[in-house]
Amino acid sequence: MSKLIGEPIKVHQNEDSMITAFIWRKRLYRVEEVLSWWREPSEWWRGKVMRLFVRVTAKNSSIGTYELYKLGEEWFLHRVFD
Amino acid sequence: MDRLLEKAKALNMPALAITDHNRLTGAIRFYEKAKVLGIKPIVGTEIDLEDGYHLTLLCKNMRGYTSLCRLLTEAHMTNKGKQPCVPKEVLGKFSAGLIALSGCSKGKLPTLIGKGKTEQAKKAACLYREIFGYNFFVELIRYPSRDGLSGSRGLAIFAKEEGIPVVATNNVHYAAMKEYKVKELLNAIDQNIPVSQLPGYRTVEQYLKSPKEMTRLFKDIPEAISMTEEVASRCNLELDIGKLHFPKFEVPQGETQHSYLSKLALAGASRKYGSVTPKIRNRLEKELETIKKLGFCGYFLAVWDIVRWAKKRGIRCQARGSAADSLVVYALDISTVDPIQYDLLFERFMHPLRREPPDIDLDIDRRRRDEVRDYIYQKYGAGNIACVGTINTYRARGAIRDAGKALQIPKEIIEEACKGIHYLSASQLLEYADSLPELKKNTVYKSPELKKFFELCVAIDGFPKHLSVHLGGLLIGDGRLSDLVPLEWSSGGDIISQYDKDDVEKLGLVKIDLLSLPTLTVIGNTLSNIKKNRGIDVDLDKIPKNDREAFAMLRDGKTIGIFQLESPAQREMAGRLLPNRFEDIIVSISLVRPGPLKSSMDKVYLPRRHGREPITYLHPKLQNALSETLGVILYQEQVLKVAHDLAGMSYAEADGFRRAMTHDRTEEEMEKMRDSFISCSRKNGVSRKIAEKVFEQLAAFAAYGFCKAHAVAYAVLAYQTLWLKGHYPAEFFAAVLSNQPMGYYPPRVLVADAKRFGVEILPPDINNSFDCYTVENGAIRVSLKQLKGVSEEALESILSARADGKFTSLRDFVPLTIFPLRFTNLGSCKSSSFLLSRESRAPTLTRFPSVG
């Protein structure tokens, strides 16, 4: 089961651009593993832009699976998996 | 292609492969451009197999290239009107020198593995290994996806189990990721659907990835990366760019091609000139020496043979263009232009510094062009001949229409955007939006909502739309054409090369242009009409060159129907030029063109021509080159002469200079040329100031210069039609009307002009009209083809039935002919063409049963 969020987050990346942590609702989530990443072609003919998605396992108080996406220069939390 | 190669260069990639689908169309230019950038070009193709799956093939060497050309030709030839595909027997027959990769997601192995059909995949792999042996690899293409790296893990495991090496590839369609939109747009256009309805899997990953990106994608299978390098190292195709592949021409025993050509040229020159003076002999020898040095003797013999065959059968044909600069071409009776009389330069046509095969274009009587083509097929073999392909690319209008449709832009906006831009390339649209009057006043170009749309139109500028037939161009190989050039069917049913004329030229292949010229048909028809009606055999080679009546007609603008001289612009020029000699026709043809008129060359030339202004030269050394045109540069040959006389260049160098001036050059390149020209001129004793002025004149002229040899060749035809019209107007007009559509004016204008020349026009008559306009007692009888609704079949039946005797009534007409029922309405029956006898119309109509 998953839940759509769609809220802005702040992302930390290492020199290889790998996401190491993110901050959502003022709480720090440390990334344990990058499970997958992909780019989705957008409906560019409607003026929408492409998004980069990253699915990670991350730990705050517990480990969970999170899907983040980048739109332009900003990052958002797309979905949280139970 | 340029962007891909530039990115590969920037990424320090040592090699790049091109794999067009079922074609090699981009291969030659890719090969050349890659070499220039120091990137190893790997030439290949992705083919459709008979079972519908894809397979990637790469050439290891020249043998592999030939295999690929033969394989693709077979795939296309055996599937006329259908999607080309390769049966496995053909794959087996043409596998030498090739490396096979299992293909993209539509390959057989990926598809079967993806469906869990391992046993079938094993069989397929076994077959590929049987055909390609150690040259078969499993191709892994990886895209990042939601579920991890898509599609390839199962395939990689399969390959490992079967002992087949894997290679890491990337299904590249564009250089940078953001260009995926362009690819999707082109896909939508190709499928004639809106982009929003593009089916199937969409991706942004088909861009050229860096070695770092590829390594990261395949970090769990590093052997795939190293095997890719191994495959690239096995591909070492060296195309013999520039090596000539002329058709084999048999010469008599004891002769070489050169000796035979020389004999023919000398004999021809003797016939033309009566006696061969030292000047003629020297010129001939010089030309023959150049032809021999460049290895072109066989080509000249081939063209001579074709023209000789045609003329023997009464088919009018002659060379056009710069070939007429050659005395050898004239002596061989290929052209009608005497280069000595008209002071033409051979170097404009050919010289040792110009290594491309020569290009002799032939104008042929329109009705009989196919006979000449059939002769060539018969002589050289159908497997050795093909039409030349031509790649139609997007220009502004096409880009706006097709992209607009795919993006569902409203029709009215598309129509508005297309106004007045037919001459622009798409990439010029936005560049000129604020400067060109046609675009400035058009609000669509200023609309912010349409900005991205126009940017996409610019992005598809120059992209190929489709491959079609180059009009008139015929390729003749030196054995089997498909060893060197892949062939396919055009939509019109011709066999065409997948390469365009530039690429076939690079491969050293001979192209002969056989162009239909209706004027040759008109001249032929006119001469037949004269013979038939008056019993006179007119020899156009012997008519006086400066006939007063003909030039009077020309000055009075009575040139409707005259080749090259009938347009309003030409007639207006005649009124100002007041031509009275043949050379004036050459000038008129060269001058009445957009370039010279826009540059006001006529305003400089005409006052000098009429003695109203003095003839001046910027330097005395220019007199030799420019005296014939009163100090004004009109012809491309004059550029050579100026560069030779003023700057001391050889004629060969001068032609190189001329060609460089006529191609698009950067400012820097023009500056270099200017400096070189000035420096050479100064060494020749010419001041810098004069040299600069002359260079400016040459640079301005370069855009619109005309080849004098071509102008002369066309002036000969123009004069012939003028003379024929003046002396035999009925026969001439009958010929012109019989060969419509052609020329500048519609038939009604021609008919009106004929009447002005005192020629009566007789209506169609069932007993006296034919399938063309004919001359009857000095009048013109309208053709039966002019009656609406008369089919070829009906016409044939009328003429055939009439051979037994004229029709005397409708009673004997109707049952003897196939006549369209709709034609036999009262209107038609009442036309005088059905007045078969002196019976009145009414009794005629009531006496016979209804026929419609």
PDB file of N, CA and C in Angstrom, chain A residues 16-18 35-50 53 55 67 78-79, chain B residues 144-148 177 180-181 184-185 195-196 202-205 207 209 212-213 216-217 407 456:
ATOM      1  N   ASP A  16      28.862  12.062  -5.982  1.00  0.00           N
ATOM      2  CA  ASP A  16      28.389  11.297  -7.145  1.00  0.00           C
ATOM      3  C   ASP A  16      26.923  11.546  -7.431  1.00  0.00           C
ATOM      4  N   SER A  17      26.379  12.573  -6.815  1.00  0.00           N
ATOM      5  CA  SER A  17      24.963  12.943  -6.967  1.00  0.00           C
ATOM      6  C   SER A  17      24.011  11.925  -6.390  1.00  0.00           C
ATOM      7  N   MET A  18      24.493  10.970  -5.608  1.00  0.00           N
ATOM      8  CA  MET A  18      23.595   9.994  -4.988  1.00  0.00           C
ATOM      9  C   MET A  18      22.930  10.652  -3.777  1.00  0.00           C
ATOM     10  N   LEU A  35      16.829   2.137  -4.403  1.00  0.00           N
ATOM     11  CA  LEU A  35      16.254   0.915  -4.994  1.00  0.00           C
ATOM     12  C   LEU A  35      16.180   1.017  -6.525  1.00  0.00           C
ATOM     13  N   SER A  36      15.726   2.143  -6.981  1.00  0.00           N
ATOM     14  CA  SER A  36      15.684   2.335  -8.437  1.00  0.00           C
ATOM     15  C   SER A  36      15.547   3.821  -8.736  1.00  0.00           C
ATOM     16  N   TRP A  37      15.819   4.181  -9.960  1.00  0.00           N
ATOM     17  CA  TRP A  37      15.601   5.562 -10.404  1.00  0.00           C
ATOM     18  C   TRP A  37      15.211   5.522 -11.872  1.00  0.00           C
ATOM     19  N   TRP A  38      14.435   6.481 -12.255  1.00  0.00           N
ATOM     20  CA  TRP A  38      14.015   6.517 -13.655  1.00  0.00           C
ATOM     21  C   TRP A  38      13.545   7.927 -13.995  1.00  0.00           C
ATOM     22  N   ARG A  39      13.488   8.194 -15.285  1.00  0.00           N
ATOM     23  CA  ARG A  39      12.993   9.501 -15.747  1.00  0.00           C
ATOM     24  C   ARG A  39      11.698   9.262 -16.503  1.00  0.00           C
ATOM     25  N   GLU A  40      10.724  10.042 -16.233  1.00  0.00           N
ATOM     26  CA  GLU A  40       9.446   9.884 -16.933  1.00  0.00           C
ATOM     27  C   GLU A  40       9.270  10.965 -17.977  1.00  0.00           C
ATOM     28  N   PRO A  41       9.029  10.534 -19.204  1.00  0.00           N
ATOM     29  CA  PRO A  41       8.749  11.558 -20.226  1.00  0.00           C
ATOM     30  C   PRO A  41       7.452  12.277 -19.871  1.00  0.00           C
ATOM     31  N   SER A  42       7.428  13.538 -20.088  1.00  0.00           N
ATOM     32  CA  SER A  42       6.263  14.333 -19.689  1.00  0.00           C
ATOM     33  C   SER A  42       5.321  14.519 -20.865  1.00  0.00           C
ATOM     34  N   GLU A  43       4.167  15.074 -20.587  1.00  0.00           N
ATOM     35  CA  GLU A  43       3.255  15.519 -21.653  1.00  0.00           C
ATOM     36  C   GLU A  43       3.756  16.894 -22.095  1.00  0.00           C
ATOM     37  N   TRP A  44       4.881  16.873 -22.777  1.00  0.00           N
ATOM     38  CA  TRP A  44       5.559  18.123 -23.122  1.00  0.00           C
ATOM     39  C   TRP A  44       4.713  18.991 -24.033  1.00  0.00           C
ATOM     40  N   TRP A  45       3.825  18.360 -24.793  1.00  0.00           N
ATOM     41  CA  TRP A  45       2.973  19.134 -25.694  1.00  0.00           C
ATOM     42  C   TRP A  45       1.936  19.938 -24.907  1.00  0.00           C
ATOM     43  N   ARG A  46       1.805  19.607 -23.587  1.00  0.00           N
ATOM     44  CA  ARG A  46       0.930  20.423 -22.736  1.00  0.00           C
ATOM     45  C   ARG A  46       1.760  21.335 -21.845  1.00  0.00           C
ATOM     46  N   GLY A  47       3.046  21.397 -22.158  1.00  0.00           N
ATOM     47  CA  GLY A  47       3.912  22.298 -21.406  1.00  0.00           C
ATOM     48  C   GLY A  47       4.454  21.694 -20.124  1.00  0.00           C
ATOM     49  N   LYS A  48       4.205  20.401 -19.915  1.00  0.00           N
ATOM     50  CA  LYS A  48       4.691  19.794 -18.666  1.00  0.00           C
ATOM     51  C   LYS A  48       6.137  19.355 -18.855  1.00  0.00           C
ATOM     52  N   VAL A  49       6.884  19.334 -17.760  1.00  0.00           N
ATOM     53  CA  VAL A  49       8.303  18.990 -17.871  1.00  0.00           C
ATOM     54  C   VAL A  49       8.559  17.591 -17.328  1.00  0.00           C
ATOM     55  N   MET A  50       9.706  17.075 -17.719  1.00  0.00           N
ATOM     56  CA  MET A  50      10.102  15.726 -17.346  1.00  0.00           C
ATOM     57  C   MET A  50      10.445  15.654 -15.858  1.00  0.00           C
ATOM     58  N   PHE A  53      12.643  10.385 -11.053  1.00  0.00           N
ATOM     59  CA  PHE A  53      12.126   9.697  -9.859  1.00  0.00           C
ATOM     60  C   PHE A  53      13.237   8.864  -9.235  1.00  0.00           C
ATOM     61  N   ARG A  55      13.522   5.935  -6.069  1.00  0.00           N
ATOM     62  CA  ARG A  55      12.865   5.185  -4.987  1.00  0.00           C
ATOM     63  C   ARG A  55      13.943   4.721  -4.019  1.00  0.00           C
ATOM     64  N   GLU A  67       9.333   7.404  -2.407  1.00  0.00           N
ATOM     65  CA  GLU A  67       9.570   7.757  -3.819  1.00  0.00           C
ATOM     66  C   GLU A  67       9.680   9.279  -3.905  1.00  0.00           C
ATOM     67  N   HIS A  78       7.016  12.120  -3.471  1.00  0.00           N
ATOM     68  CA  HIS A  78       5.878  11.728  -4.315  1.00  0.00           C
ATOM     69  C   HIS A  78       4.962  10.754  -3.573  1.00  0.00           C
ATOM     70  N   ARG A  79       5.617   9.731  -2.973  1.00  0.00           N
ATOM     71  CA  ARG A  79       4.806   8.642  -2.425  1.00  0.00           C
ATOM     72  C   ARG A  79       5.535   8.005  -1.251  1.00  0.00           C
TER      73      ARG A  79
ATOM     74  N   PRO B 144      16.943   2.860 -17.055  1.00  0.00           N
ATOM     75  CA  PRO B 144      16.460   2.899 -15.674  1.00  0.00           C
ATOM     76  C   PRO B 144      14.929   2.890 -15.673  1.00  0.00           C
ATOM     77  N   SER B 145      14.357   2.154 -14.737  1.00  0.00           N
ATOM     78  CA  SER B 145      12.896   2.138 -14.662  1.00  0.00           C
ATOM     79  C   SER B 145      12.457   1.988 -13.215  1.00  0.00           C
ATOM     80  N   ARG B 146      11.213   2.102 -13.004  1.00  0.00           N
ATOM     81  CA  ARG B 146      10.622   1.981 -11.673  1.00  0.00           C
ATOM     82  C   ARG B 146      11.027   0.663 -11.029  1.00  0.00           C
ATOM     83  N   ASP B 147      11.115  -0.394 -11.830  1.00  0.00           N
ATOM     84  CA  ASP B 147      11.410  -1.718 -11.250  1.00  0.00           C
ATOM     85  C   ASP B 147      12.886  -2.062 -11.309  1.00  0.00           C
ATOM     86  N   GLY B 148      13.700  -1.069 -11.553  1.00  0.00           N
ATOM     87  CA  GLY B 148      15.139  -1.351 -11.672  1.00  0.00           C
ATOM     88  C   GLY B 148      15.534  -1.282 -13.132  1.00  0.00           C
ATOM     89  N   MET B 177      19.300  14.239 -23.976  1.00  0.00           N
ATOM     90  CA  MET B 177      18.029  13.718 -23.462  1.00  0.00           C
ATOM     91  C   MET B 177      16.846  14.580 -23.848  1.00  0.00           C
ATOM     92  N   TYR B 180      14.243  14.093 -26.800  1.00  0.00           N
ATOM     93  CA  TYR B 180      13.262  13.010 -26.937  1.00  0.00           C
ATOM     94  C   TYR B 180      11.946  13.531 -27.513  1.00  0.00           C
ATOM     95  N   LYS B 181      11.671  14.815 -27.255  1.00  0.00           N
ATOM     96  CA  LYS B 181      10.426  15.405 -27.777  1.00  0.00           C
ATOM     97  C   LYS B 181      10.443  15.420 -29.303  1.00  0.00           C
ATOM     98  N   GLU B 184       9.754  11.995 -30.534  1.00  0.00           N
ATOM     99  CA  GLU B 184       8.337  11.638 -30.402  1.00  0.00           C
ATOM    100  C   GLU B 184       7.501  12.379 -31.445  1.00  0.00           C
ATOM    101  N   LEU B 185       7.868  13.623 -31.699  1.00  0.00           N
ATOM    102  CA  LEU B 185       7.160  14.394 -32.720  1.00  0.00           C
ATOM    103  C   LEU B 185       7.297  13.718 -34.080  1.00  0.00           C
ATOM    104  N   VAL B 195       0.685  13.544 -31.174  1.00  0.00           N
ATOM    105  CA  VAL B 195       1.699  13.049 -30.228  1.00  0.00           C
ATOM    106  C   VAL B 195       1.044  12.472 -28.979  1.00  0.00           C
ATOM    107  N   SER B 196      -0.110  13.041 -28.622  1.00  0.00           N
ATOM    108  CA  SER B 196      -0.765  12.580 -27.398  1.00  0.00           C
ATOM    109  C   SER B 196      -1.263  11.144 -27.525  1.00  0.00           C
ATOM    110  N   ARG B 202       7.058   4.830 -23.661  1.00  0.00           N
ATOM    111  CA  ARG B 202       7.768   6.078 -23.927  1.00  0.00           C
ATOM    112  C   ARG B 202       8.987   6.157 -23.037  1.00  0.00           C
ATOM    113  N   THR B 203      10.055   6.741 -23.549  1.00  0.00           N
ATOM    114  CA  THR B 203      11.268   6.839 -22.752  1.00  0.00           C
ATOM    115  C   THR B 203      12.042   8.091 -23.119  1.00  0.00           C
ATOM    116  N   VAL B 204      12.853   8.545 -22.190  1.00  0.00           N
ATOM    117  CA  VAL B 204      13.745   9.668 -22.491  1.00  0.00           C
ATOM    118  C   VAL B 204      15.180   9.179 -22.574  1.00  0.00           C
ATOM    119  N   GLU B 205      15.359   7.854 -22.507  1.00  0.00           N
ATOM    120  CA  GLU B 205      16.691   7.288 -22.324  1.00  0.00           C
ATOM    121  C   GLU B 205      17.456   6.999 -23.605  1.00  0.00           C
ATOM    122  N   TYR B 207      19.206   8.571 -25.521  1.00  0.00           N
ATOM    123  CA  TYR B 207      20.194   9.588 -25.879  1.00  0.00           C
ATOM    124  C   TYR B 207      21.581   8.965 -25.791  1.00  0.00           C
ATOM    125  N   LYS B 209      24.715   8.145 -24.308  1.00  0.00           N
ATOM    126  CA  LYS B 209      25.193   8.186 -22.935  1.00  0.00           C
ATOM    127  C   LYS B 209      26.713   8.213 -22.884  1.00  0.00           C
ATOM    128  N   LYS B 212      30.773   6.879 -18.596  1.00  0.00           N
ATOM    129  CA  LYS B 212      30.497   6.796 -17.146  1.00  0.00           C
ATOM    130  C   LYS B 212      29.076   6.304 -16.905  1.00  0.00           C
ATOM    131  N   GLU B 213      28.128   6.862 -17.639  1.00  0.00           N
ATOM    132  CA  GLU B 213      26.725   6.454 -17.480  1.00  0.00           C
ATOM    133  C   GLU B 213      26.552   4.995 -17.864  1.00  0.00           C
ATOM    134  N   ARG B 216      27.999   2.704 -15.243  1.00  0.00           N
ATOM    135  CA  ARG B 216      27.129   2.635 -14.052  1.00  0.00           C
ATOM    136  C   ARG B 216      25.927   1.732 -14.316  1.00  0.00           C
ATOM    137  N   LEU B 217      25.357   1.858 -15.534  1.00  0.00           N
ATOM    138  CA  LEU B 217      24.199   1.025 -15.863  1.00  0.00           C
ATOM    139  C   LEU B 217      24.552  -0.460 -15.887  1.00  0.00           C
ATOM    140  N   LEU B 407       0.774  18.148 -33.398  1.00  0.00           N
ATOM    141  CA  LEU B 407       0.558  18.839 -32.124  1.00  0.00           C
ATOM    142  C   LEU B 407      -0.834  19.445 -32.038  1.00  0.00           C
ATOM    143  N   LEU B 456      10.140  23.720 -32.126  1.00  0.00           N
ATOM    144  CA  LEU B 456      10.127  22.318 -32.574  1.00  0.00           C
ATOM    145  C   LEU B 456      10.219  22.238 -34.097  1.00  0.00           C
TER     146      LEU B 456
END
